[in-house]
PDB file of C-alpha atoms and ligand atoms in Angstrom:
ATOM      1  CA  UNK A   7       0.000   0.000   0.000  1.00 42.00           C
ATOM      2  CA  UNK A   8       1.479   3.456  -1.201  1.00 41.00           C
ATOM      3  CA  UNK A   9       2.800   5.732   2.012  1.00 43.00           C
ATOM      4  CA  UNK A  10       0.892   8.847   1.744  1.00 42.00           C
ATOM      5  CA  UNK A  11       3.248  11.654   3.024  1.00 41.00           C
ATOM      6  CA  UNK A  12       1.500  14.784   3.971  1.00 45.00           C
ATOM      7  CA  UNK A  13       3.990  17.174   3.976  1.00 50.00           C
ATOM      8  CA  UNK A  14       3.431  19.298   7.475  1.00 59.00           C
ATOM      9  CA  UNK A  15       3.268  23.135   6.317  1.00 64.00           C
ATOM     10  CA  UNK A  16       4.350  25.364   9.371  1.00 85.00           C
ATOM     11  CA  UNK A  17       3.273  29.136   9.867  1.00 95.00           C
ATOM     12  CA  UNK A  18       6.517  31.267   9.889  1.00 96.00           C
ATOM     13  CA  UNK A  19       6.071  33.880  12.681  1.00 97.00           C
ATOM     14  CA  UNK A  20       8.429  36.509  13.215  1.00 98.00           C
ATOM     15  CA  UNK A  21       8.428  38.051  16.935  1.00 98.00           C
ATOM     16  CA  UNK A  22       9.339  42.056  18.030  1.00 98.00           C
ATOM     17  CA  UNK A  23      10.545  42.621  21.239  1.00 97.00           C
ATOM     18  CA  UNK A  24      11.283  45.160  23.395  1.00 97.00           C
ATOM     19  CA  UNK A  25      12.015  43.540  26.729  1.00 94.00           C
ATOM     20  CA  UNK A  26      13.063  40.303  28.553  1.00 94.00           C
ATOM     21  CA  UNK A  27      10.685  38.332  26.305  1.00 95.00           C
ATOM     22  CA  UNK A  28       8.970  36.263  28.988  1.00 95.00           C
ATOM     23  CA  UNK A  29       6.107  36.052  27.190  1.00 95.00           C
ATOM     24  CA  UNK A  30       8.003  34.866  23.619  1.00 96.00           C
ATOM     25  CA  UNK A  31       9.421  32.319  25.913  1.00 97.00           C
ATOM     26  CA  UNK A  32       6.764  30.875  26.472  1.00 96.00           C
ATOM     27  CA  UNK A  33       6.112  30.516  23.038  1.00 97.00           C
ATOM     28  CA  UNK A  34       9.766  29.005  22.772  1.00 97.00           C
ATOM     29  CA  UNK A  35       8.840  26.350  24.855  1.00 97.00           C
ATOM     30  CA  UNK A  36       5.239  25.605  23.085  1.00 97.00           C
ATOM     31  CA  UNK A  37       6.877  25.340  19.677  1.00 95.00           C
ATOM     32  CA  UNK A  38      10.272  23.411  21.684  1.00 94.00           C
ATOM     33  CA  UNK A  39       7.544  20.929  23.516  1.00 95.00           C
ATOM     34  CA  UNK A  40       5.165  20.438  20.058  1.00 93.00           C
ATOM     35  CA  UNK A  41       2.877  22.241  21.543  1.00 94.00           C
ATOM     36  CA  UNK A  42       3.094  24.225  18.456  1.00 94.00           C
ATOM     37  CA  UNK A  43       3.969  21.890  16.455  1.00 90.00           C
ATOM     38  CA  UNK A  44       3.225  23.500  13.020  1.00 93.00           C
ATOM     39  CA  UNK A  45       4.775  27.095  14.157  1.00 96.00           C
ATOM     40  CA  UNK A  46       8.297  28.339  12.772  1.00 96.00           C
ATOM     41  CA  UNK A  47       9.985  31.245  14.391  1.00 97.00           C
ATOM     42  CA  UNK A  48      11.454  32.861  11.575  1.00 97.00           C
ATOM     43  CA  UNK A  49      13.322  35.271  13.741  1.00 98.00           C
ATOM     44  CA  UNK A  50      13.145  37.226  16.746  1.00 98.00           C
ATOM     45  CA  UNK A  51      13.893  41.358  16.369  1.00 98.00           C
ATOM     46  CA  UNK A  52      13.796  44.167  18.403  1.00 98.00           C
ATOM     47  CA  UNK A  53      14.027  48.087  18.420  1.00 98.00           C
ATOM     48  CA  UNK A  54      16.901  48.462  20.602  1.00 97.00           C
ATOM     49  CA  UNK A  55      20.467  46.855  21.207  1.00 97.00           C
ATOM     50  CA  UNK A  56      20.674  44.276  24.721  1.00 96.00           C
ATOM     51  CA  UNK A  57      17.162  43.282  25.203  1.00 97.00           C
ATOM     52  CA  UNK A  58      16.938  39.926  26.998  1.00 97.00           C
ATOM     53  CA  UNK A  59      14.289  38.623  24.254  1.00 97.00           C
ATOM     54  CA  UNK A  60      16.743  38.355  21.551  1.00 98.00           C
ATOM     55  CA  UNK A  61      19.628  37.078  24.178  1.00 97.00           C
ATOM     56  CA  UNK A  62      17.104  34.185  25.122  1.00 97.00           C
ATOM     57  CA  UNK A  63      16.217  33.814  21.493  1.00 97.00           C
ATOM     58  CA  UNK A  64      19.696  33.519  20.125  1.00 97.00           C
ATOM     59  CA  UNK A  65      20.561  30.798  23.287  1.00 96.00           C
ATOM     60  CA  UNK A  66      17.559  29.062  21.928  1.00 95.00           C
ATOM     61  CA  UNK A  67      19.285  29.179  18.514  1.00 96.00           C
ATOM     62  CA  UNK A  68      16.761  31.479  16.861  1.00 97.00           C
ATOM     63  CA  UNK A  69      17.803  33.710  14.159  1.00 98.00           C
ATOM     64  CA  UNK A  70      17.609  37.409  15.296  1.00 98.00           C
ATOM     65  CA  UNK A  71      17.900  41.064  14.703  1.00 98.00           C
ATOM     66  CA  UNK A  72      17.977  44.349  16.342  1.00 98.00           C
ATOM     67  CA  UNK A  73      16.585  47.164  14.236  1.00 98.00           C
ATOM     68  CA  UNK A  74      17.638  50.010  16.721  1.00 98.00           C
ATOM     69  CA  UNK A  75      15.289  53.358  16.403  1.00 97.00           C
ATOM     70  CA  UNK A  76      18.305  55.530  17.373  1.00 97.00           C
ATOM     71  CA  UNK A  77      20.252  54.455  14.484  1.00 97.00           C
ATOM     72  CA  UNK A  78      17.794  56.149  12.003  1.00 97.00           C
ATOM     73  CA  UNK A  79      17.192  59.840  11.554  1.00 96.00           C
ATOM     74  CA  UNK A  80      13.460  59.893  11.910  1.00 95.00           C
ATOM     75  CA  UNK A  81      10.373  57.301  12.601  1.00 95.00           C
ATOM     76  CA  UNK A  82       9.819  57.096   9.012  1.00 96.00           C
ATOM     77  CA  UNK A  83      13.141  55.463   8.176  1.00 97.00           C
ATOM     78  CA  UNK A  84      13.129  53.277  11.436  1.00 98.00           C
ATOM     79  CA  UNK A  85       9.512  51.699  10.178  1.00 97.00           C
ATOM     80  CA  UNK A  86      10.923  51.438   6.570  1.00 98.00           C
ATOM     81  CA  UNK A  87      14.079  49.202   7.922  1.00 98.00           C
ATOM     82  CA  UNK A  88      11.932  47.194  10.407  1.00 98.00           C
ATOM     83  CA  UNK A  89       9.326  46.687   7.480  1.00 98.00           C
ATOM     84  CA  UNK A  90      11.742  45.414   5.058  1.00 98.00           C
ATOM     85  CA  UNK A  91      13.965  43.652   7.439  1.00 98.00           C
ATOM     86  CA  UNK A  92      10.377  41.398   8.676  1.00 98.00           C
ATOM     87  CA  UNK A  93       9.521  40.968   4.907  1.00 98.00           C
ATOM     88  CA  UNK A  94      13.080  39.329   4.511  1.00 98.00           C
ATOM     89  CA  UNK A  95      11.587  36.654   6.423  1.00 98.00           C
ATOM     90  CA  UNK A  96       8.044  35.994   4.881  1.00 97.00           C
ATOM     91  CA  UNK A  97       6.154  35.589   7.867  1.00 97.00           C
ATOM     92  CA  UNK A  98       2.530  34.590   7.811  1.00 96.00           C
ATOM     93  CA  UNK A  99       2.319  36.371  10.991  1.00 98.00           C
ATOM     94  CA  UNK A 100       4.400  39.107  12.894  1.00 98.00           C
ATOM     95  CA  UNK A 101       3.519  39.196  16.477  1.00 98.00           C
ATOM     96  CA  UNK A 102       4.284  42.176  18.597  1.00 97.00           C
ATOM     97  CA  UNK A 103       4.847  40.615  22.436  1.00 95.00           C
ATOM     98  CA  UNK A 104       6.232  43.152  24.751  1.00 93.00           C
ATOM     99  CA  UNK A 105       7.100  45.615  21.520  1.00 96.00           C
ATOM    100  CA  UNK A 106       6.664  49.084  22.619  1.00 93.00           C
ATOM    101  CA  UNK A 107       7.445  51.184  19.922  1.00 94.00           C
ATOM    102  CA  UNK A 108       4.444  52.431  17.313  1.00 92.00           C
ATOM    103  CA  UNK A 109       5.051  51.252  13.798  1.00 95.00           C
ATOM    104  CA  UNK A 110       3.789  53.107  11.136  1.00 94.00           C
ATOM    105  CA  UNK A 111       1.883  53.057   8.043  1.00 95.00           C
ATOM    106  CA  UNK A 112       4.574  51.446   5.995  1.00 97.00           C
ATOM    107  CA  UNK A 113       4.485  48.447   8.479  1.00 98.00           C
ATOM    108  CA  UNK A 114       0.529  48.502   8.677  1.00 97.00           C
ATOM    109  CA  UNK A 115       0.156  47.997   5.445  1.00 97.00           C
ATOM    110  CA  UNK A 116       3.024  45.447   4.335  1.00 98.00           C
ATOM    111  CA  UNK A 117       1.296  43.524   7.486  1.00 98.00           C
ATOM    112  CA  UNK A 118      -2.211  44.198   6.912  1.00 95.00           C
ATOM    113  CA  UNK A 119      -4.329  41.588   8.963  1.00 96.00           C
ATOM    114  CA  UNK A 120      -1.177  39.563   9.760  1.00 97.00           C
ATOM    115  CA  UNK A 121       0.235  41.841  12.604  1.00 98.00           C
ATOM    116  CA  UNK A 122      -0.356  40.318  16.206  1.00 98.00           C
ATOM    117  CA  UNK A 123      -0.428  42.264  19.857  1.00 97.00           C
ATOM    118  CA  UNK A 124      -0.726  41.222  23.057  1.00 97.00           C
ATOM    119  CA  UNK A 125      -1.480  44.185  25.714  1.00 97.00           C
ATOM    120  CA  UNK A 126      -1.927  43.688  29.224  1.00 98.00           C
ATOM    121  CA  UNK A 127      -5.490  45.101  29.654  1.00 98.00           C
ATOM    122  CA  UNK A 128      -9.128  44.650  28.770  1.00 98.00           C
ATOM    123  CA  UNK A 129      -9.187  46.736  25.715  1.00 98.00           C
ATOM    124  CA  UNK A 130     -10.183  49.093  24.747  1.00 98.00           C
ATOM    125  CA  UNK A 131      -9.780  49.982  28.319  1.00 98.00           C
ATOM    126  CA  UNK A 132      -6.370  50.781  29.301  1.00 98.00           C
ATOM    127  CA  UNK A 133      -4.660  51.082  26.073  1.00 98.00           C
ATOM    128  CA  UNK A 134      -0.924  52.283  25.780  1.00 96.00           C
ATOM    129  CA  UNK A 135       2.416  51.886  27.325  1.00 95.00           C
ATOM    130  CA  UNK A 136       0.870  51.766  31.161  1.00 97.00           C
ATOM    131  CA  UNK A 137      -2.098  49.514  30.896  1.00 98.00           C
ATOM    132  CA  UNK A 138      -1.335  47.861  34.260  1.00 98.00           C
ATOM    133  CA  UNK A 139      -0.872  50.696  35.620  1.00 98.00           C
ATOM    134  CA  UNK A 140      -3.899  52.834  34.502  1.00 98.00           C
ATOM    135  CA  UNK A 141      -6.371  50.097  35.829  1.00 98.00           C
ATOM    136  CA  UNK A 142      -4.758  49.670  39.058  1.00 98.00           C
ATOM    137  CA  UNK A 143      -5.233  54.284  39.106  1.00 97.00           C
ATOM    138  CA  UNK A 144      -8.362  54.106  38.217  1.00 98.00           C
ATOM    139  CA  UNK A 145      -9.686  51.343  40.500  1.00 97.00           C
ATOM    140  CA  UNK A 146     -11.250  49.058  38.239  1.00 98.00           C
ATOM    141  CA  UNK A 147     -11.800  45.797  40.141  1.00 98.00           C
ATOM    142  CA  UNK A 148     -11.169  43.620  37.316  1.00 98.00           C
ATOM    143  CA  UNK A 149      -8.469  44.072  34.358  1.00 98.00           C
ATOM    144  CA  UNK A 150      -7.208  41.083  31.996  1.00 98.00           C
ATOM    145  CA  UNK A 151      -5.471  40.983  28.955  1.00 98.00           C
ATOM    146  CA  UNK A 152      -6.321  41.120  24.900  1.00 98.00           C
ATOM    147  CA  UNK A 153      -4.585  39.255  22.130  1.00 98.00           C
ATOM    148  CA  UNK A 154      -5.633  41.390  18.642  1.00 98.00           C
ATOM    149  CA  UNK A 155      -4.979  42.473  15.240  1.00 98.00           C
ATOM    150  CA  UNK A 156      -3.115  45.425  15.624  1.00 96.00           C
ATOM    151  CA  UNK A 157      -3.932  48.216  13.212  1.00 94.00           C
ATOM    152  CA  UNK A 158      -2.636  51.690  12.605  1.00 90.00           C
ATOM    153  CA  UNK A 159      -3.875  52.861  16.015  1.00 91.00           C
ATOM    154  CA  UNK A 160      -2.863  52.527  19.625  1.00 93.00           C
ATOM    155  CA  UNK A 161      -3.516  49.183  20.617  1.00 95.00           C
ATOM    156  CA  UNK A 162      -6.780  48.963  18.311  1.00 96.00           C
ATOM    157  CA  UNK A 163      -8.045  46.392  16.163  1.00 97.00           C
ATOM    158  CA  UNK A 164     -10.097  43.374  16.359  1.00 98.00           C
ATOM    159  CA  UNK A 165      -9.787  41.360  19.134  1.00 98.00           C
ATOM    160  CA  UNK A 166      -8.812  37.633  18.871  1.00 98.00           C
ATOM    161  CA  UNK A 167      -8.927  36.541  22.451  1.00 98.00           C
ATOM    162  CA  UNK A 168      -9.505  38.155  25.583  1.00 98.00           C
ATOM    163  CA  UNK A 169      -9.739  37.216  29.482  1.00 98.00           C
ATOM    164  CA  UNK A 170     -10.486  38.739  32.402  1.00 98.00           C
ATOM    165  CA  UNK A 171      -8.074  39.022  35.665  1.00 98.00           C
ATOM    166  CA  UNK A 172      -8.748  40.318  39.145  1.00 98.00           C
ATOM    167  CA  UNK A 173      -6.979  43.002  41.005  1.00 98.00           C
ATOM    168  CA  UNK A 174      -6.767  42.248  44.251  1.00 97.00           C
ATOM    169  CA  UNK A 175      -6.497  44.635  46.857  1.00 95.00           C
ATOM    170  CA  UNK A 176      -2.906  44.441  47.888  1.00 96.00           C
ATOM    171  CA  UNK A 177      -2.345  44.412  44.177  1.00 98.00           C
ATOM    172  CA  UNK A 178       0.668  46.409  43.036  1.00 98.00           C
ATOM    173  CA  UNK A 179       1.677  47.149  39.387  1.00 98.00           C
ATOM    174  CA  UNK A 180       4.185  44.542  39.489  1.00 98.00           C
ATOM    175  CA  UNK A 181       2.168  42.001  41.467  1.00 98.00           C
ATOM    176  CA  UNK A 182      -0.441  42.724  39.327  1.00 98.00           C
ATOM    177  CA  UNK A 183       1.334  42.412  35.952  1.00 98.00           C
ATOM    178  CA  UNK A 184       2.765  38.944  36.211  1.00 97.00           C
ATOM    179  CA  UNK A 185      -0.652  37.524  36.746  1.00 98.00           C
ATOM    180  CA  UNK A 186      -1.661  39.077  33.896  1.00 98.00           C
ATOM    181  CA  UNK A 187       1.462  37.689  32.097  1.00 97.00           C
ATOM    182  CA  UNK A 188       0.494  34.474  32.970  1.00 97.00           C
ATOM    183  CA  UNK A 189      -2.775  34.574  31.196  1.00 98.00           C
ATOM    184  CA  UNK A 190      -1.639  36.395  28.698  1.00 98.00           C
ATOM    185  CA  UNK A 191       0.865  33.557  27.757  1.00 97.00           C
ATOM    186  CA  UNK A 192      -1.627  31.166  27.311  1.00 98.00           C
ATOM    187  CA  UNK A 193      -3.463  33.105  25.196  1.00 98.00           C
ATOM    188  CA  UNK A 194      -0.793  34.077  22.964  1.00 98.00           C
ATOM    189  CA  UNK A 195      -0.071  30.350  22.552  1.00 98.00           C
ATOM    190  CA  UNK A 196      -3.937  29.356  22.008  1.00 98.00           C
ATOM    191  CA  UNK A 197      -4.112  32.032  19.373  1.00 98.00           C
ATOM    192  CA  UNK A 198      -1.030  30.737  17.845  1.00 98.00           C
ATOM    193  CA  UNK A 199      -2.621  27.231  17.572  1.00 96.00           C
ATOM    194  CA  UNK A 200      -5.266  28.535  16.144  1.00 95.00           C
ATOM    195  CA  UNK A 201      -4.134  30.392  13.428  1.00 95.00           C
ATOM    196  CA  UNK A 202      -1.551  27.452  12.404  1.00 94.00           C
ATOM    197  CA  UNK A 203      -4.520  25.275  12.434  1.00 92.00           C
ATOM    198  CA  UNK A 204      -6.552  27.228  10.250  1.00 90.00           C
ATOM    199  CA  UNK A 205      -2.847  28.046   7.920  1.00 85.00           C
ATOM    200  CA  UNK A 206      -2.261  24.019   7.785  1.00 84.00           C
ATOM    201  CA  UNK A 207      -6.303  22.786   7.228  1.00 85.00           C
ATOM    202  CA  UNK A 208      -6.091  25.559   4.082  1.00 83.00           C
ATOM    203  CA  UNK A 209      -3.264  24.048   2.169  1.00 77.00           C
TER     204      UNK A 209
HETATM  205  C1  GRF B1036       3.404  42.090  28.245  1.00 81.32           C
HETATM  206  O1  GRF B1036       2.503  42.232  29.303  1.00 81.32           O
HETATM  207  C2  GRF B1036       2.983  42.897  27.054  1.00 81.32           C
HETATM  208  O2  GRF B1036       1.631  42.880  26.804  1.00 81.32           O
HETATM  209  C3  GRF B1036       3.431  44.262  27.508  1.00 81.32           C
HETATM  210  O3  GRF B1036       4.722  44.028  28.029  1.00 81.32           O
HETATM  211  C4  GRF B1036       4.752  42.718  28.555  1.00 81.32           C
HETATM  212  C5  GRF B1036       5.877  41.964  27.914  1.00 81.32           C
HETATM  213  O4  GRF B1036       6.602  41.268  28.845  1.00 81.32           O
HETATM  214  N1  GRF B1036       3.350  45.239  26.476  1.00 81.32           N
HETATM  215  P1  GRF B1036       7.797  40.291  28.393  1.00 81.32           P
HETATM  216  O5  GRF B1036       8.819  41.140  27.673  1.00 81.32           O
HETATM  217  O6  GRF B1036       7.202  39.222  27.534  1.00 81.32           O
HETATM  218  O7  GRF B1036       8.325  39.749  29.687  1.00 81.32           O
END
């Protein structure tokens, strides 16, 4: 009897960081464990020189790059490099974990409907660089985090998953955020499954 051999087509991801890259650990470990078993990351990049993300992701022997914002004169030619430097890699996906600089239209559009954030709030509550923080000001009793497709505006677009965390009352940013981290980890990863899934049952 013939050996059909279904050839196992992966989604190529390519992560931006900004930070120690605890969350795109996590995803390390998914795709490491088979977790994520039809998810290649392409590379790992960020916007400035020594972040811990790409240090973890070149130990894990992932191919990365550092696209520094205060090598280039203005914003525009920073989003041009970063654009062309994640085309390079033909990602299905880019996914923004813990990337905290605004990319412009240039990048919008070359990713249009492929470009992934995570923030660390119910949005659109709490959008921006302090989302922790705002919810823990304002005294919400409940925050969470959001997993969307990220368009041209601050933490906007449609939202893929979502969960709710509590504050509790002894809560403080930090306290606060790792929960959050926690959750949003898993949700990264579930979205991640689920876009493969639906890359891999179209071919
Ligand atoms: C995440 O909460 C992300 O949503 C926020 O920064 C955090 C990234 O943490 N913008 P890490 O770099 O993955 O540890």
């Amino acid at each position: 009897m013939p050996v059909v051999n279904r050839r196992m087509v992966a989604m190529r991801i390519v992560v931006l960081v900004s930070g120690t890259g605890s969350n795109l650990q996590a995803v390390i470990d998914a795709v490491q464990a088979g977790e994520l078993r039809n998810v290649d990351i392409a590379a790992v990049g960020a916007d400035k020189k020594g972040t811990y993300g790409v240090q973890r992701s070149a130990e894990a022997g992932i191919e990365t790059f550092v696209v520094n914002f205060k090598d280039y004169a203005d914003r525009a030619e920073w989003n041009h490099a970063l654009t062309q430097k994640c085309l390079s890699y033909a990602p299905d996906y880019v996914i923004s974990s813990g990337f905290m600089r605004i990319v412009g239209e240039e990048f919008i559009n070359a990713f249009d409907g492929t470009y992934i954030n995570t923030h660390p709030a119910l949005l659109p509550s709490f959008p921006g660089a302090h989302g922790v923080r705002d919810a823990l000001a304002y005294g919400v009793k409940v925050t969470g985090c959001t997993v969307h497709i990220a368009d041209a505006g601050v933490d906007t677009g449609p939202i893929l998953r979502q969960e709710a965390v509590e504050i509790l009352p002894d809560d403080t940013e930090e306290s606060l955020h790792e929960r959050i981290k926690v959750v949003e980890r898993r949700l990264l990863i579930a979205t991640l499954r689920d876009l493969a899934n639906k890359a891999e049952a179209a071919h």
